Amino acid sequence: DQQVKQNSPSLSVQEGRISILNCDYTNSMFDYFLWYKKYPAEGPTFLISISSIKDKNEDGRFTVFLNKSAKHLSLHIVPSQPGDSAVYFCAASGETSGSRLTFGEGTQLTVNP
Amino acid sequence: GAGVSQSPSNKVTEKGKDVELRCDPISGHTALYWYRQSLGQGLEFLIYFQGNSAPDKSGLPSDRFSAERTGGSVSTLTIQRTQQEDSAVYLCASRSVNSGNTIYFGEGSWLTVV
């Protein structure tokens, strides 16, 4: 039962353009969402989060959008840089999952110079 | 230390042997998690410790897997009679009461069972 899904295993964009990474969830009890970035041979690092009381959270080049009715969130990176090339995981948590984060499968982003 | 520390960083073991993986969380973090990532897969929850509460073991894949957390700090994940499908990177993470639901990961322990 995959409660958090990232349907695109990979995404390739040109430097300077926008990267849009998508994530869908099925559990309506999730109320907190996060994005993590992972470089090869390193642990995931926290990037940005959003609570379900908001529909947008922005931090520099990174913006997360949440559409609760569609159970969909997305991460926008503008402008994309080659150093952004990594695997991006979305994660969700809620009252029924305690403080456990449920992760998606990840999307490999490649930003080409 | 400043971050979550895991050891060993790499471990190659023979099938059937037991392995122990260690995690030293961020100082003061009361919650500790173990996840694993198999090749080409997402992050799979294994176990969660919070303070003195009983751990959430619901993610452990079999009874060959166990974990303990001594003194509310360091945790050890033990895999008995390792199998090739146990090969993965085992990630430890910790969280403080002040960081909401954000957890902070270590670099991981890469386990290869041959």
mmCIF file with all atom_site columns, C-alpha atoms in Angstrom:
data_model
loop_
_atom_site.group_PDB
_atom_site.id
_atom_site.type_symbol
_atom_site.label_atom_id
_atom_site.label_alt_id
_atom_site.label_comp_id
_atom_site.label_asym_id
_atom_site.label_entity_id
_atom_site.label_seq_id
_atom_site.pdbx_PDB_ins_code
_atom_site.Cartn_x
_atom_site.Cartn_y
_atom_site.Cartn_z
_atom_site.occupancy
_atom_site.B_iso_or_equiv
_atom_site.pdbx_formal_charge
_atom_site.auth_seq_id
_atom_site.auth_comp_id
_atom_site.auth_asym_id
_atom_site.auth_atom_id
_atom_site.pdbx_PDB_model_num
ATOM 1   C CA . ASP A 1 1   ? 0.000  0.000   0.000   1.00 0.00 ? 1   ASP A CA 1
ATOM 2   C CA . GLN A 1 2   ? 1.982  2.964   -1.317  1.00 0.00 ? 2   GLN A CA 1
ATOM 3   C CA . GLN A 1 3   ? 0.470  5.936   0.479   1.00 0.00 ? 3   GLN A CA 1
ATOM 4   C CA . VAL A 1 4   ? 2.913  8.432   -0.998  1.00 0.00 ? 4   VAL A CA 1
ATOM 5   C CA . LYS A 1 5   ? 3.717  8.186   -4.679  1.00 0.00 ? 5   LYS A CA 1
ATOM 6   C CA . GLN A 1 6   ? 6.113  9.956   -6.946  1.00 0.00 ? 6   GLN A CA 1
ATOM 7   C CA . ASN A 1 7   ? 5.127  8.791   -10.384 1.00 0.00 ? 7   ASN A CA 1
ATOM 8   C CA . SER A 1 8   ? 8.087  10.227  -12.240 1.00 0.00 ? 8   SER A CA 1
ATOM 9   C CA . PRO A 1 9   ? 11.283 8.315   -11.511 1.00 0.00 ? 9   PRO A CA 1
ATOM 10  C CA . SER A 1 10  ? 13.344 10.901  -13.353 1.00 0.00 ? 10  SER A CA 1
ATOM 11  C CA . LEU A 1 11  ? 13.230 14.470  -14.634 1.00 0.00 ? 11  LEU A CA 1
ATOM 12  C CA . SER A 1 12  ? 15.709 16.353  -16.785 1.00 0.00 ? 12  SER A CA 1
ATOM 13  C CA . VAL A 1 13  ? 15.728 20.145  -17.148 1.00 0.00 ? 13  VAL A CA 1
ATOM 14  C CA . GLN A 1 14  ? 18.026 22.828  -18.481 1.00 0.00 ? 14  GLN A CA 1
ATOM 15  C CA . GLU A 1 15  ? 19.951 25.077  -16.148 1.00 0.00 ? 15  GLU A CA 1
ATOM 16  C CA . GLY A 1 16  ? 18.000 28.256  -15.417 1.00 0.00 ? 16  GLY A CA 1
ATOM 17  C CA . ARG A 1 17  ? 14.618 26.703  -16.161 1.00 0.00 ? 17  ARG A CA 1
ATOM 18  C CA . ILE A 1 18  ? 11.992 25.594  -13.687 1.00 0.00 ? 18  ILE A CA 1
ATOM 19  C CA . SER A 1 19  ? 11.997 22.105  -12.203 1.00 0.00 ? 19  SER A CA 1
ATOM 20  C CA . ILE A 1 20  ? 8.634  20.759  -11.051 1.00 0.00 ? 20  ILE A CA 1
ATOM 21  C CA . LEU A 1 21  ? 8.588  17.593  -8.981  1.00 0.00 ? 21  LEU A CA 1
ATOM 22  C CA . ASN A 1 22  ? 5.261  16.021  -8.184  1.00 0.00 ? 22  ASN A CA 1
ATOM 23  C CA . CYS A 1 23  ? 3.944  13.883  -5.365  1.00 0.00 ? 23  CYS A CA 1
ATOM 24  C CA . ASP A 1 24  ? 0.546  12.329  -4.665  1.00 0.00 ? 24  ASP A CA 1
ATOM 25  C CA . TYR A 1 25  ? -0.773 10.831  -1.466  1.00 0.00 ? 25  TYR A CA 1
ATOM 26  C CA . THR A 1 26  ? -3.757 8.719   -0.558  1.00 0.00 ? 26  THR A CA 1
ATOM 27  C CA . ASN A 1 27  ? -4.044 9.069   3.208   1.00 0.00 ? 27  ASN A CA 1
ATOM 28  C CA . SER A 1 28  ? -6.352 12.000  3.992   1.00 0.00 ? 28  SER A CA 1
ATOM 29  C CA . MET A 1 29  ? -5.025 12.019  7.562   1.00 0.00 ? 29  MET A CA 1
ATOM 30  C CA . PHE A 1 30  ? -1.622 13.272  6.441   1.00 0.00 ? 30  PHE A CA 1
ATOM 31  C CA . ASP A 1 31  ? -1.250 16.875  7.549   1.00 0.00 ? 31  ASP A CA 1
ATOM 32  C CA . TYR A 1 32  ? 2.444  17.633  7.204   1.00 0.00 ? 32  TYR A CA 1
ATOM 33  C CA . PHE A 1 33  ? 4.573  17.247  4.128   1.00 0.00 ? 33  PHE A CA 1
ATOM 34  C CA . LEU A 1 34  ? 8.270  17.503  3.515   1.00 0.00 ? 34  LEU A CA 1
ATOM 35  C CA . TRP A 1 35  ? 10.765 17.335  0.691   1.00 0.00 ? 35  TRP A CA 1
ATOM 36  C CA . TYR A 1 36  ? 14.214 15.811  1.096   1.00 0.00 ? 36  TYR A CA 1
ATOM 37  C CA . LYS A 1 37  ? 17.138 15.871  -1.284  1.00 0.00 ? 37  LYS A CA 1
ATOM 38  C CA . LYS A 1 38  ? 19.630 13.026  -1.543  1.00 0.00 ? 38  LYS A CA 1
ATOM 39  C CA . TYR A 1 39  ? 23.000 12.999  -3.231  1.00 0.00 ? 39  TYR A CA 1
ATOM 40  C CA . PRO A 1 40  ? 24.689 9.664   -3.994  1.00 0.00 ? 40  PRO A CA 1
ATOM 41  C CA . ALA A 1 41  ? 26.410 8.052   -1.003  1.00 0.00 ? 41  ALA A CA 1
ATOM 42  C CA . GLU A 1 42  ? 24.909 10.619  1.374   1.00 0.00 ? 42  GLU A CA 1
ATOM 43  C CA . GLY A 1 43  ? 21.910 10.620  3.676   1.00 0.00 ? 43  GLY A CA 1
ATOM 44  C CA . PRO A 1 44  ? 18.791 12.589  2.715   1.00 0.00 ? 44  PRO A CA 1
ATOM 45  C CA . THR A 1 45  ? 18.825 16.238  3.728   1.00 0.00 ? 45  THR A CA 1
ATOM 46  C CA . PHE A 1 46  ? 15.753 18.228  4.630   1.00 0.00 ? 46  PHE A CA 1
ATOM 47  C CA . LEU A 1 47  ? 14.779 20.821  2.059   1.00 0.00 ? 47  LEU A CA 1
ATOM 48  C CA . ILE A 1 48  ? 11.386 22.356  2.753   1.00 0.00 ? 48  ILE A CA 1
ATOM 49  C CA . SER A 1 49  ? 8.103  21.488  4.431   1.00 0.00 ? 49  SER A CA 1
ATOM 50  C CA . ILE A 1 50  ? 4.483  22.553  4.466   1.00 0.00 ? 50  ILE A CA 1
ATOM 51  C CA . SER A 1 51  ? 1.642  22.136  6.888   1.00 0.00 ? 51  SER A CA 1
ATOM 52  C CA . SER A 1 52  ? -1.833 21.291  5.642   1.00 0.00 ? 52  SER A CA 1
ATOM 53  C CA . ILE A 1 53  ? -3.136 24.627  6.880   1.00 0.00 ? 53  ILE A CA 1
ATOM 54  C CA . LYS A 1 54  ? -1.157 26.279  4.092   1.00 0.00 ? 54  LYS A CA 1
ATOM 55  C CA . ASP A 1 55  ? -1.169 25.849  0.345   1.00 0.00 ? 55  ASP A CA 1
ATOM 56  C CA . LYS A 1 56  ? 2.242  27.330  -0.360  1.00 0.00 ? 56  LYS A CA 1
ATOM 57  C CA . ASN A 1 57  ? 5.595  27.674  1.336   1.00 0.00 ? 57  ASN A CA 1
ATOM 58  C CA . GLU A 1 58  ? 8.572  29.394  -0.200  1.00 0.00 ? 58  GLU A CA 1
ATOM 59  C CA . ASP A 1 59  ? 12.256 29.316  0.697   1.00 0.00 ? 59  ASP A CA 1
ATOM 60  C CA . GLY A 1 60  ? 14.582 30.980  -1.759  1.00 0.00 ? 60  GLY A CA 1
ATOM 61  C CA . ARG A 1 61  ? 14.540 29.098  -5.051  1.00 0.00 ? 61  ARG A CA 1
ATOM 62  C CA . PHE A 1 62  ? 12.320 26.368  -3.589  1.00 0.00 ? 62  PHE A CA 1
ATOM 63  C CA . THR A 1 63  ? 8.534  26.535  -3.328  1.00 0.00 ? 63  THR A CA 1
ATOM 64  C CA . VAL A 1 64  ? 6.229  23.754  -2.224  1.00 0.00 ? 64  VAL A CA 1
ATOM 65  C CA . PHE A 1 65  ? 2.568  23.817  -3.236  1.00 0.00 ? 65  PHE A CA 1
ATOM 66  C CA . LEU A 1 66  ? -0.111 21.731  -1.562  1.00 0.00 ? 66  LEU A CA 1
ATOM 67  C CA . ASN A 1 67  ? -3.497 20.922  -3.084  1.00 0.00 ? 67  ASN A CA 1
ATOM 68  C CA . LYS A 1 68  ? -5.384 19.112  -0.335  1.00 0.00 ? 68  LYS A CA 1
ATOM 69  C CA . SER A 1 69  ? -8.495 18.417  -2.371  1.00 0.00 ? 69  SER A CA 1
ATOM 70  C CA . ALA A 1 70  ? -6.391 16.670  -5.004  1.00 0.00 ? 70  ALA A CA 1
ATOM 71  C CA . LYS A 1 71  ? -4.044 15.123  -2.420  1.00 0.00 ? 71  LYS A CA 1
ATOM 72  C CA . HIS A 1 72  ? -1.171 16.472  -4.442  1.00 0.00 ? 72  HIS A CA 1
ATOM 73  C CA . LEU A 1 73  ? 1.940  18.437  -3.689  1.00 0.00 ? 73  LEU A CA 1
ATOM 74  C CA . SER A 1 74  ? 4.692  19.752  -5.860  1.00 0.00 ? 74  SER A CA 1
ATOM 75  C CA . LEU A 1 75  ? 8.148  21.201  -5.453  1.00 0.00 ? 75  LEU A CA 1
ATOM 76  C CA . HIS A 1 76  ? 9.220  24.013  -7.756  1.00 0.00 ? 76  HIS A CA 1
ATOM 77  C CA . ILE A 1 77  ? 12.863 24.937  -8.157  1.00 0.00 ? 77  ILE A CA 1
ATOM 78  C CA . VAL A 1 78  ? 13.498 28.228  -9.942  1.00 0.00 ? 78  VAL A CA 1
ATOM 79  C CA . PRO A 1 79  ? 15.995 28.758  -11.426 1.00 0.00 ? 79  PRO A CA 1
ATOM 80  C CA . SER A 1 80  ? 17.373 25.242  -11.552 1.00 0.00 ? 80  SER A CA 1
ATOM 81  C CA . GLN A 1 81  ? 21.117 24.801  -11.091 1.00 0.00 ? 81  GLN A CA 1
ATOM 82  C CA . PRO A 1 82  ? 23.385 21.835  -11.912 1.00 0.00 ? 82  PRO A CA 1
ATOM 83  C CA . GLY A 1 83  ? 24.044 21.428  -8.184  1.00 0.00 ? 83  GLY A CA 1
ATOM 84  C CA . ASP A 1 84  ? 20.354 20.664  -7.734  1.00 0.00 ? 84  ASP A CA 1
ATOM 85  C CA . SER A 1 85  ? 20.875 17.346  -9.498  1.00 0.00 ? 85  SER A CA 1
ATOM 86  C CA . ALA A 1 86  ? 19.902 14.748  -6.898  1.00 0.00 ? 86  ALA A CA 1
ATOM 87  C CA . VAL A 1 87  ? 17.115 12.394  -5.908  1.00 0.00 ? 87  VAL A CA 1
ATOM 88  C CA . TYR A 1 88  ? 14.175 14.223  -4.357  1.00 0.00 ? 88  TYR A CA 1
ATOM 89  C CA . PHE A 1 89  ? 11.871 12.436  -1.926  1.00 0.00 ? 89  PHE A CA 1
ATOM 90  C CA . CYS A 1 90  ? 8.544  13.705  -0.734  1.00 0.00 ? 90  CYS A CA 1
ATOM 91  C CA . ALA A 1 91  ? 7.360  12.579  2.677   1.00 0.00 ? 91  ALA A CA 1
ATOM 92  C CA . ALA A 1 92  ? 4.192  12.885  4.702   1.00 0.00 ? 92  ALA A CA 1
ATOM 93  C CA . SER A 1 93  ? 3.083  12.443  8.266   1.00 0.00 ? 93  SER A CA 1
ATOM 94  C CA . GLY A 1 94  ? -0.126 12.712  10.210  1.00 0.00 ? 94  GLY A CA 1
ATOM 95  C CA . GLU A 1 95  ? -1.854 11.918  13.442  1.00 0.00 ? 95  GLU A CA 1
ATOM 96  C CA . THR A 1 96  ? -2.466 8.285   12.528  1.00 0.00 ? 96  THR A CA 1
ATOM 97  C CA . SER A 1 97  ? 1.155  7.688   11.618  1.00 0.00 ? 97  SER A CA 1
ATOM 98  C CA . GLY A 1 98  ? 2.507  9.240   14.766  1.00 0.00 ? 98  GLY A CA 1
ATOM 99  C CA . SER A 1 99  ? 5.733  10.991  13.959  1.00 0.00 ? 99  SER A CA 1
ATOM 100 C CA . ARG A 1 100 ? 6.726  8.463   11.335  1.00 0.00 ? 100 ARG A CA 1
ATOM 101 C CA . LEU A 1 101 ? 7.378  9.891   7.891   1.00 0.00 ? 101 LEU A CA 1
ATOM 102 C CA . THR A 1 102 ? 6.089  7.957   4.912   1.00 0.00 ? 102 THR A CA 1
ATOM 103 C CA . PHE A 1 103 ? 8.281  8.503   1.874   1.00 0.00 ? 103 PHE A CA 1
ATOM 104 C CA . GLY A 1 104 ? 7.684  8.354   -1.836  1.00 0.00 ? 104 GLY A CA 1
ATOM 105 C CA . GLU A 1 105 ? 9.940  6.419   -4.182  1.00 0.00 ? 105 GLU A CA 1
ATOM 106 C CA . GLY A 1 106 ? 11.954 9.454   -5.176  1.00 0.00 ? 106 GLY A CA 1
ATOM 107 C CA . THR A 1 107 ? 12.540 11.380  -8.405  1.00 0.00 ? 107 THR A CA 1
ATOM 108 C CA . GLN A 1 108 ? 16.006 11.718  -9.911  1.00 0.00 ? 108 GLN A CA 1
ATOM 109 C CA . LEU A 1 109 ? 16.416 15.319  -11.064 1.00 0.00 ? 109 LEU A CA 1
ATOM 110 C CA . THR A 1 110 ? 19.145 16.094  -13.557 1.00 0.00 ? 110 THR A CA 1
ATOM 111 C CA . VAL A 1 111 ? 19.884 19.734  -14.338 1.00 0.00 ? 111 VAL A CA 1
ATOM 112 C CA . ASN A 1 112 ? 21.912 20.068  -17.512 1.00 0.00 ? 112 ASN A CA 1
ATOM 113 C CA . PRO A 1 113 ? 24.349 22.988  -17.914 1.00 0.00 ? 113 PRO A CA 1
ATOM 114 C CA . GLY B 2 1   ? 28.359 15.715  17.430  1.00 0.00 ? 1   GLY B CA 1
ATOM 115 C CA . ALA B 2 2   ? 26.684 18.125  15.090  1.00 0.00 ? 2   ALA B CA 1
ATOM 116 C CA . GLY B 2 3   ? 24.805 15.548  13.076  1.00 0.00 ? 3   GLY B CA 1
ATOM 117 C CA . VAL B 2 4   ? 23.533 11.996  13.181  1.00 0.00 ? 4   VAL B CA 1
ATOM 118 C CA . SER B 2 5   ? 26.490 9.636   13.181  1.00 0.00 ? 5   SER B CA 1
ATOM 119 C CA . GLN B 2 6   ? 26.291 6.088   11.845  1.00 0.00 ? 6   GLN B CA 1
ATOM 120 C CA . SER B 2 7   ? 28.781 3.258   11.840  1.00 0.00 ? 7   SER B CA 1
ATOM 121 C CA . PRO B 2 8   ? 30.053 1.367   10.037  1.00 0.00 ? 8   PRO B CA 1
ATOM 122 C CA . SER B 2 9   ? 29.689 3.388   6.868   1.00 0.00 ? 9   SER B CA 1
ATOM 123 C CA . ASN B 2 10  ? 30.181 0.238   4.807   1.00 0.00 ? 10  ASN B CA 1
ATOM 124 C CA . LYS B 2 11  ? 29.814 -3.405  5.735   1.00 0.00 ? 11  LYS B CA 1
ATOM 125 C CA . VAL B 2 12  ? 30.237 -6.497  3.614   1.00 0.00 ? 12  VAL B CA 1
ATOM 126 C CA . THR B 2 13  ? 29.117 -9.695  5.295   1.00 0.00 ? 13  THR B CA 1
ATOM 127 C CA . GLU B 2 14  ? 28.559 -13.283 4.357   1.00 0.00 ? 14  GLU B CA 1
ATOM 128 C CA . LYS B 2 15  ? 25.067 -14.660 4.120   1.00 0.00 ? 15  LYS B CA 1
ATOM 129 C CA . GLY B 2 16  ? 23.992 -16.131 7.422   1.00 0.00 ? 16  GLY B CA 1
ATOM 130 C CA . LYS B 2 17  ? 26.161 -13.909 9.586   1.00 0.00 ? 17  LYS B CA 1
ATOM 131 C CA . ASP B 2 18  ? 24.787 -11.380 12.082  1.00 0.00 ? 18  ASP B CA 1
ATOM 132 C CA . VAL B 2 19  ? 25.463 -7.657  11.738  1.00 0.00 ? 19  VAL B CA 1
ATOM 133 C CA . GLU B 2 20  ? 25.092 -4.703  14.054  1.00 0.00 ? 20  GLU B CA 1
ATOM 134 C CA . LEU B 2 21  ? 24.649 -1.154  12.846  1.00 0.00 ? 21  LEU B CA 1
ATOM 135 C CA . ARG B 2 22  ? 25.078 1.759   15.188  1.00 0.00 ? 22  ARG B CA 1
ATOM 136 C CA . CYS B 2 23  ? 23.444 5.174   15.290  1.00 0.00 ? 23  CYS B CA 1
ATOM 137 C CA . ASP B 2 24  ? 24.381 8.128   17.446  1.00 0.00 ? 24  ASP B CA 1
ATOM 138 C CA . PRO B 2 25  ? 21.617 10.746  17.129  1.00 0.00 ? 25  PRO B CA 1
ATOM 139 C CA . ILE B 2 26  ? 21.927 14.494  17.371  1.00 0.00 ? 26  ILE B CA 1
ATOM 140 C CA . SER B 2 27  ? 22.474 15.455  20.991  1.00 0.00 ? 27  SER B CA 1
ATOM 141 C CA . GLY B 2 28  ? 19.209 16.185  22.729  1.00 0.00 ? 28  GLY B CA 1
ATOM 142 C CA . HIS B 2 29  ? 17.017 14.585  20.084  1.00 0.00 ? 29  HIS B CA 1
ATOM 143 C CA . THR B 2 30  ? 14.458 12.375  21.773  1.00 0.00 ? 30  THR B CA 1
ATOM 144 C CA . ALA B 2 31  ? 13.116 10.599  18.712  1.00 0.00 ? 31  ALA B CA 1
ATOM 145 C CA . LEU B 2 32  ? 15.164 8.143   16.650  1.00 0.00 ? 32  LEU B CA 1
ATOM 146 C CA . TYR B 2 33  ? 14.216 6.348   13.453  1.00 0.00 ? 33  TYR B CA 1
ATOM 147 C CA . TRP B 2 34  ? 15.646 3.601   11.299  1.00 0.00 ? 34  TRP B CA 1
ATOM 148 C CA . TYR B 2 35  ? 14.846 3.488   7.585   1.00 0.00 ? 35  TYR B CA 1
ATOM 149 C CA . ARG B 2 36  ? 16.390 1.513   4.786   1.00 0.00 ? 36  ARG B CA 1
ATOM 150 C CA . GLN B 2 37  ? 16.711 2.048   1.070   1.00 0.00 ? 37  GLN B CA 1
ATOM 151 C CA . SER B 2 38  ? 17.217 -0.913  -1.181  1.00 0.00 ? 38  SER B CA 1
ATOM 152 C CA . LEU B 2 39  ? 18.649 -0.411  -4.658  1.00 0.00 ? 39  LEU B CA 1
ATOM 153 C CA . GLY B 2 40  ? 16.181 1.488   -6.822  1.00 0.00 ? 40  GLY B CA 1
ATOM 154 C CA . GLN B 2 41  ? 13.626 1.708   -4.036  1.00 0.00 ? 41  GLN B CA 1
ATOM 155 C CA . GLY B 2 42  ? 12.281 4.443   -1.803  1.00 0.00 ? 42  GLY B CA 1
ATOM 156 C CA . LEU B 2 43  ? 12.844 4.876   1.898   1.00 0.00 ? 43  LEU B CA 1
ATOM 157 C CA . GLU B 2 44  ? 11.284 2.093   3.923   1.00 0.00 ? 44  GLU B CA 1
ATOM 158 C CA . PHE B 2 45  ? 10.409 2.708   7.569   1.00 0.00 ? 45  PHE B CA 1
ATOM 159 C CA . LEU B 2 46  ? 11.766 0.111   9.999   1.00 0.00 ? 46  LEU B CA 1
ATOM 160 C CA . ILE B 2 47  ? 11.426 1.263   13.606  1.00 0.00 ? 47  ILE B CA 1
ATOM 161 C CA . TYR B 2 48  ? 10.881 4.390   15.694  1.00 0.00 ? 48  TYR B CA 1
ATOM 162 C CA . PHE B 2 49  ? 11.923 5.217   19.261  1.00 0.00 ? 49  PHE B CA 1
ATOM 163 C CA . GLN B 2 50  ? 10.474 8.128   21.237  1.00 0.00 ? 50  GLN B CA 1
ATOM 164 C CA . GLY B 2 51  ? 11.808 8.772   24.696  1.00 0.00 ? 51  GLY B CA 1
ATOM 165 C CA . ASN B 2 52  ? 10.873 6.017   27.116  1.00 0.00 ? 52  ASN B CA 1
ATOM 166 C CA . SER B 2 53  ? 7.819  4.902   25.163  1.00 0.00 ? 53  SER B CA 1
ATOM 167 C CA . ALA B 2 54  ? 7.571  1.464   23.641  1.00 0.00 ? 54  ALA B CA 1
ATOM 168 C CA . PRO B 2 55  ? 9.130  1.566   20.165  1.00 0.00 ? 55  PRO B CA 1
ATOM 169 C CA . ASP B 2 56  ? 7.048  1.379   16.997  1.00 0.00 ? 56  ASP B CA 1
ATOM 170 C CA . LYS B 2 57  ? 8.412  -1.801  15.407  1.00 0.00 ? 57  LYS B CA 1
ATOM 171 C CA . SER B 2 58  ? 5.740  -2.080  12.753  1.00 0.00 ? 58  SER B CA 1
ATOM 172 C CA . GLY B 2 59  ? 8.182  -1.643  9.869   1.00 0.00 ? 59  GLY B CA 1
ATOM 173 C CA . LEU B 2 60  ? 10.614 -4.415  10.758  1.00 0.00 ? 60  LEU B CA 1
ATOM 174 C CA . PRO B 2 61  ? 10.458 -6.867  7.830   1.00 0.00 ? 61  PRO B CA 1
ATOM 175 C CA . SER B 2 62  ? 11.069 -10.059 9.814   1.00 0.00 ? 62  SER B CA 1
ATOM 176 C CA . ASP B 2 63  ? 11.984 -11.337 13.256  1.00 0.00 ? 63  ASP B CA 1
ATOM 177 C CA . ARG B 2 64  ? 15.608 -11.411 12.139  1.00 0.00 ? 64  ARG B CA 1
ATOM 178 C CA . PHE B 2 65  ? 15.583 -7.648  12.614  1.00 0.00 ? 65  PHE B CA 1
ATOM 179 C CA . SER B 2 66  ? 15.718 -6.004  16.032  1.00 0.00 ? 66  SER B CA 1
ATOM 180 C CA . ALA B 2 67  ? 16.773 -2.683  17.442  1.00 0.00 ? 67  ALA B CA 1
ATOM 181 C CA . GLU B 2 68  ? 17.407 -1.201  20.803  1.00 0.00 ? 68  GLU B CA 1
ATOM 182 C CA . ARG B 2 69  ? 18.117 2.214   22.148  1.00 0.00 ? 69  ARG B CA 1
ATOM 183 C CA . THR B 2 70  ? 20.109 2.366   25.332  1.00 0.00 ? 70  THR B CA 1
ATOM 184 C CA . GLY B 2 71  ? 19.946 5.316   27.677  1.00 0.00 ? 71  GLY B CA 1
ATOM 185 C CA . GLY B 2 72  ? 17.698 7.224   25.317  1.00 0.00 ? 72  GLY B CA 1
ATOM 186 C CA . SER B 2 73  ? 20.600 7.971   22.992  1.00 0.00 ? 73  SER B CA 1
ATOM 187 C CA . VAL B 2 74  ? 22.615 5.510   20.925  1.00 0.00 ? 74  VAL B CA 1
ATOM 188 C CA . SER B 2 75  ? 20.708 2.875   18.972  1.00 0.00 ? 75  SER B CA 1
ATOM 189 C CA . THR B 2 76  ? 21.815 -0.451  17.524  1.00 0.00 ? 76  THR B CA 1
ATOM 190 C CA . LEU B 2 77  ? 20.029 -2.210  14.676  1.00 0.00 ? 77  LEU B CA 1
ATOM 191 C CA . THR B 2 78  ? 20.787 -5.931  14.601  1.00 0.00 ? 78  THR B CA 1
ATOM 192 C CA . ILE B 2 79  ? 20.159 -8.200  11.639  1.00 0.00 ? 79  ILE B CA 1
ATOM 193 C CA . GLN B 2 80  ? 20.517 -11.897 12.389  1.00 0.00 ? 80  GLN B CA 1
ATOM 194 C CA . ARG B 2 81  ? 21.274 -14.576 9.805   1.00 0.00 ? 81  ARG B CA 1
ATOM 195 C CA . THR B 2 82  ? 21.615 -12.002 7.045   1.00 0.00 ? 82  THR B CA 1
ATOM 196 C CA . GLN B 2 83  ? 20.169 -12.716 3.614   1.00 0.00 ? 83  GLN B CA 1
ATOM 197 C CA . GLN B 2 84  ? 21.095 -11.201 0.274   1.00 0.00 ? 84  GLN B CA 1
ATOM 198 C CA . GLU B 2 85  ? 17.826 -9.267  0.186   1.00 0.00 ? 85  GLU B CA 1
ATOM 199 C CA . ASP B 2 86  ? 18.977 -7.435  3.325   1.00 0.00 ? 86  ASP B CA 1
ATOM 200 C CA . SER B 2 87  ? 21.531 -5.590  1.193   1.00 0.00 ? 87  SER B CA 1
ATOM 201 C CA . ALA B 2 88  ? 20.602 -1.918  1.396   1.00 0.00 ? 88  ALA B CA 1
ATOM 202 C CA . VAL B 2 89  ? 21.622 1.352   2.911   1.00 0.00 ? 89  VAL B CA 1
ATOM 203 C CA . TYR B 2 90  ? 20.349 1.611   6.454   1.00 0.00 ? 90  TYR B CA 1
ATOM 204 C CA . LEU B 2 91  ? 19.556 5.171   7.433   1.00 0.00 ? 91  LEU B CA 1
ATOM 205 C CA . CYS B 2 92  ? 19.172 6.489   10.940  1.00 0.00 ? 92  CYS B CA 1
ATOM 206 C CA . ALA B 2 93  ? 17.415 9.761   11.669  1.00 0.00 ? 93  ALA B CA 1
ATOM 207 C CA . SER B 2 94  ? 16.590 11.784  14.748  1.00 0.00 ? 94  SER B CA 1
ATOM 208 C CA . ARG B 2 95  ? 14.196 14.526  15.679  1.00 0.00 ? 95  ARG B CA 1
ATOM 209 C CA . SER B 2 96  ? 13.813 16.997  18.498  1.00 0.00 ? 96  SER B CA 1
ATOM 210 C CA . VAL B 2 97  ? 10.593 18.285  19.967  1.00 0.00 ? 97  VAL B CA 1
ATOM 211 C CA . ASN B 2 98  ? 11.511 21.671  18.534  1.00 0.00 ? 98  ASN B CA 1
ATOM 212 C CA . SER B 2 99  ? 11.834 20.535  14.925  1.00 0.00 ? 99  SER B CA 1
ATOM 213 C CA . GLY B 2 100 ? 8.207  19.575  14.416  1.00 0.00 ? 100 GLY B CA 1
ATOM 214 C CA . ASN B 2 101 ? 7.998  16.572  12.146  1.00 0.00 ? 101 ASN B CA 1
ATOM 215 C CA . THR B 2 102 ? 11.312 17.256  10.435  1.00 0.00 ? 102 THR B CA 1
ATOM 216 C CA . ILE B 2 103 ? 13.788 14.435  10.894  1.00 0.00 ? 103 ILE B CA 1
ATOM 217 C CA . TYR B 2 104 ? 17.505 14.643  10.234  1.00 0.00 ? 104 TYR B CA 1
ATOM 218 C CA . PHE B 2 105 ? 19.317 11.753  8.644   1.00 0.00 ? 105 PHE B CA 1
ATOM 219 C CA . GLY B 2 106 ? 22.790 10.331  9.028   1.00 0.00 ? 106 GLY B CA 1
ATOM 220 C CA . GLU B 2 107 ? 24.968 9.321   6.108   1.00 0.00 ? 107 GLU B CA 1
ATOM 221 C CA . GLY B 2 108 ? 23.776 5.739   6.270   1.00 0.00 ? 108 GLY B CA 1
ATOM 222 C CA . SER B 2 109 ? 25.379 2.336   6.677   1.00 0.00 ? 109 SER B CA 1
ATOM 223 C CA . TRP B 2 110 ? 25.786 0.501   3.381   1.00 0.00 ? 110 TRP B CA 1
ATOM 224 C CA . LEU B 2 111 ? 25.277 -3.219  3.920   1.00 0.00 ? 111 LEU B CA 1
ATOM 225 C CA . THR B 2 112 ? 26.181 -5.779  1.307   1.00 0.00 ? 112 THR B CA 1
ATOM 226 C CA . VAL B 2 113 ? 25.397 -9.433  1.946   1.00 0.00 ? 113 VAL B CA 1
ATOM 227 C CA . VAL B 2 114 ? 27.358 -11.803 -0.275  1.00 0.00 ? 114 VAL B CA 1
#
